[in-house]
Amino acid sequence: MHTGTFTGTTPGGSAVSSRRVFGYGEIDQLLTYAGYLATHDKANTGGKLSDANVQTYLAEALQNCGSSPIEQCLKKNLPNYQPGNSGSNGTSGNGNNGGNGKGNGGGKPDGTPTPHA
């Protein structure tokens, strides 16, 4: 996603691809949404986002957001979504300023992005 090359298939079987380059904060937000989708999918027997299904739910998140800004999409699609709020929707926060690494709760104070596995 950092390089602008994402391809995946939604749980419903739709192929999704994106050439958009996403930043760390946007990817974190998409993972928040993907996790929400995974926990609310009755067909997901584990009920969680995992290494095995992350690409599937990221594809669904991207499909649902379309060309909307990620934060706007999450505000629309996630109940009680608070951008950058630590612990929101079962995620670990990346600061109180939208996850750019400078807020309370995560990131490096100099704005250097925190690496993601």
Short mmCIF file of C-alpha atoms in Angstrom, two decimals:
data_model
loop_
_atom_site.label_atom_id
_atom_site.label_comp_id
_atom_site.label_asym_id
_atom_site.label_seq_id
_atom_site.Cartn_x
_atom_site.Cartn_y
_atom_site.Cartn_z
CA MET A 1 0.00 0.00 0.00
CA HIS A 2 2.98 2.27 0.54
CA THR A 3 4.03 1.72 -3.06
CA GLY A 4 0.63 2.17 -4.68
CA THR A 5 0.13 -1.45 -5.60
CA PHE A 6 -2.74 -3.17 -3.82
CA THR A 7 -4.85 -5.98 -5.19
CA GLY A 8 -7.30 -8.13 -3.30
CA THR A 9 -10.65 -9.82 -3.39
CA THR A 10 -13.52 -8.90 -1.09
CA PRO A 11 -15.33 -11.57 0.94
CA GLY A 12 -18.09 -11.32 -1.68
CA GLY A 13 -15.65 -12.17 -4.49
CA SER A 14 -15.19 -8.73 -6.07
CA ALA A 15 -11.69 -7.94 -7.31
CA VAL A 16 -10.31 -4.65 -5.97
CA SER A 17 -7.10 -2.88 -6.93
CA SER A 18 -5.65 0.46 -5.99
CA ARG A 19 -2.72 2.42 -7.37
CA ARG A 20 -2.99 5.06 -4.67
CA VAL A 21 0.01 5.48 -2.37
CA PHE A 22 -1.18 5.39 1.24
CA GLY A 23 0.69 6.85 4.20
CA TYR A 24 1.16 5.10 7.55
CA GLY A 25 -1.78 6.92 9.12
CA GLU A 26 -4.10 6.05 6.24
CA ILE A 27 -3.04 2.41 6.34
CA ASP A 28 -3.65 2.33 10.08
CA GLN A 29 -7.13 3.78 9.48
CA LEU A 30 -7.84 1.22 6.76
CA LEU A 31 -6.70 -1.56 9.09
CA THR A 32 -9.08 -0.22 11.73
CA TYR A 33 -11.91 -0.43 9.23
CA ALA A 34 -10.80 -3.87 7.99
CA GLY A 35 -10.76 -5.12 11.58
CA TYR A 36 -14.27 -3.79 12.10
CA LEU A 37 -15.45 -5.54 8.92
CA ALA A 38 -13.80 -8.81 9.99
CA THR A 39 -15.44 -8.80 13.41
CA HIS A 40 -18.87 -8.08 11.92
CA ASP A 41 -18.72 -10.70 9.15
CA LYS A 42 -20.72 -13.74 10.26
CA ALA A 43 -18.92 -15.84 7.65
CA ASN A 44 -15.56 -15.06 9.30
CA THR A 45 -15.38 -18.02 11.66
CA GLY A 46 -12.48 -16.61 13.67
CA GLY A 47 -14.27 -13.31 14.07
CA LYS A 48 -11.02 -11.36 13.89
CA LEU A 49 -8.65 -9.78 11.42
CA SER A 50 -5.73 -12.14 10.83
CA ASP A 51 -2.76 -12.61 8.54
CA ALA A 52 -4.91 -15.00 6.52
CA ASN A 53 -7.78 -12.57 5.87
CA VAL A 54 -6.32 -9.06 6.14
CA GLN A 55 -6.04 -8.59 2.37
CA THR A 56 -9.67 -9.62 1.91
CA TYR A 57 -11.00 -7.10 4.43
CA LEU A 58 -8.66 -4.36 3.23
CA ALA A 59 -10.11 -4.94 -0.24
CA GLU A 60 -13.63 -4.57 1.17
CA ALA A 61 -12.64 -1.42 3.08
CA LEU A 62 -11.15 0.12 -0.08
CA GLN A 63 -14.18 -0.86 -2.11
CA ASN A 64 -16.54 0.67 0.46
CA CYS A 65 -14.55 3.90 0.65
CA GLY A 66 -14.14 4.33 -3.10
CA SER A 67 -12.53 7.69 -3.78
CA SER A 68 -13.64 9.24 -0.47
CA PRO A 69 -10.96 10.46 1.93
CA ILE A 70 -10.20 7.61 4.35
CA GLU A 71 -11.06 9.55 7.52
CA GLN A 72 -14.38 10.68 6.04
CA CYS A 73 -15.17 7.09 5.02
CA LEU A 74 -14.48 5.77 8.52
CA LYS A 75 -16.60 8.48 10.14
CA LYS A 76 -19.43 7.43 7.83
CA ASN A 77 -19.04 3.64 8.18
CA LEU A 78 -17.77 3.01 11.72
CA PRO A 79 -20.08 3.63 14.66
CA ASN A 80 -18.56 6.08 17.16
CA TYR A 81 -15.33 6.43 15.16
CA GLN A 82 -12.99 8.98 16.71
CA PRO A 83 -9.92 9.66 14.52
CA GLY A 84 -6.64 8.90 16.29
CA ASN A 85 -8.36 8.12 19.58
CA SER A 86 -6.39 5.41 21.35
CA GLY A 87 -8.43 2.25 21.77
CA SER A 88 -11.19 3.32 19.37
CA ASN A 89 -13.05 0.35 17.88
CA GLY A 90 -10.67 -2.14 19.46
CA THR A 91 -7.52 -0.77 17.89
CA SER A 92 -4.36 0.63 19.33
CA GLY A 93 -4.23 4.34 18.71
CA ASN A 94 -1.59 6.30 16.85
CA GLY A 95 -2.03 9.57 18.66
CA ASN A 96 -4.76 12.09 19.13
CA ASN A 97 -4.19 13.92 15.87
CA GLY A 98 -5.20 11.45 13.20
CA GLY A 99 -2.25 9.11 13.60
CA ASN A 100 0.64 11.06 12.15
CA GLY A 101 2.98 10.05 14.96
CA LYS A 102 2.91 13.21 17.09
CA GLY A 103 -0.04 12.68 19.41
CA ASN A 104 -0.51 11.02 22.76
CA GLY A 105 -0.47 7.26 22.59
CA GLY A 106 1.91 6.36 19.80
CA GLY A 107 4.41 7.29 17.19
CA LYS A 108 7.72 9.03 17.56
CA PRO A 109 7.62 12.62 18.78
CA ASP A 110 9.59 13.92 15.79
CA GLY A 111 6.88 12.85 13.31
CA THR A 112 8.85 9.88 11.97
CA PRO A 113 6.32 7.20 10.97
CA THR A 114 6.17 4.14 13.18
CA PRO A 115 7.01 1.00 11.12
CA HIS A 116 4.20 -1.51 10.74
CA ALA A 117 4.72 -5.23 10.39
#
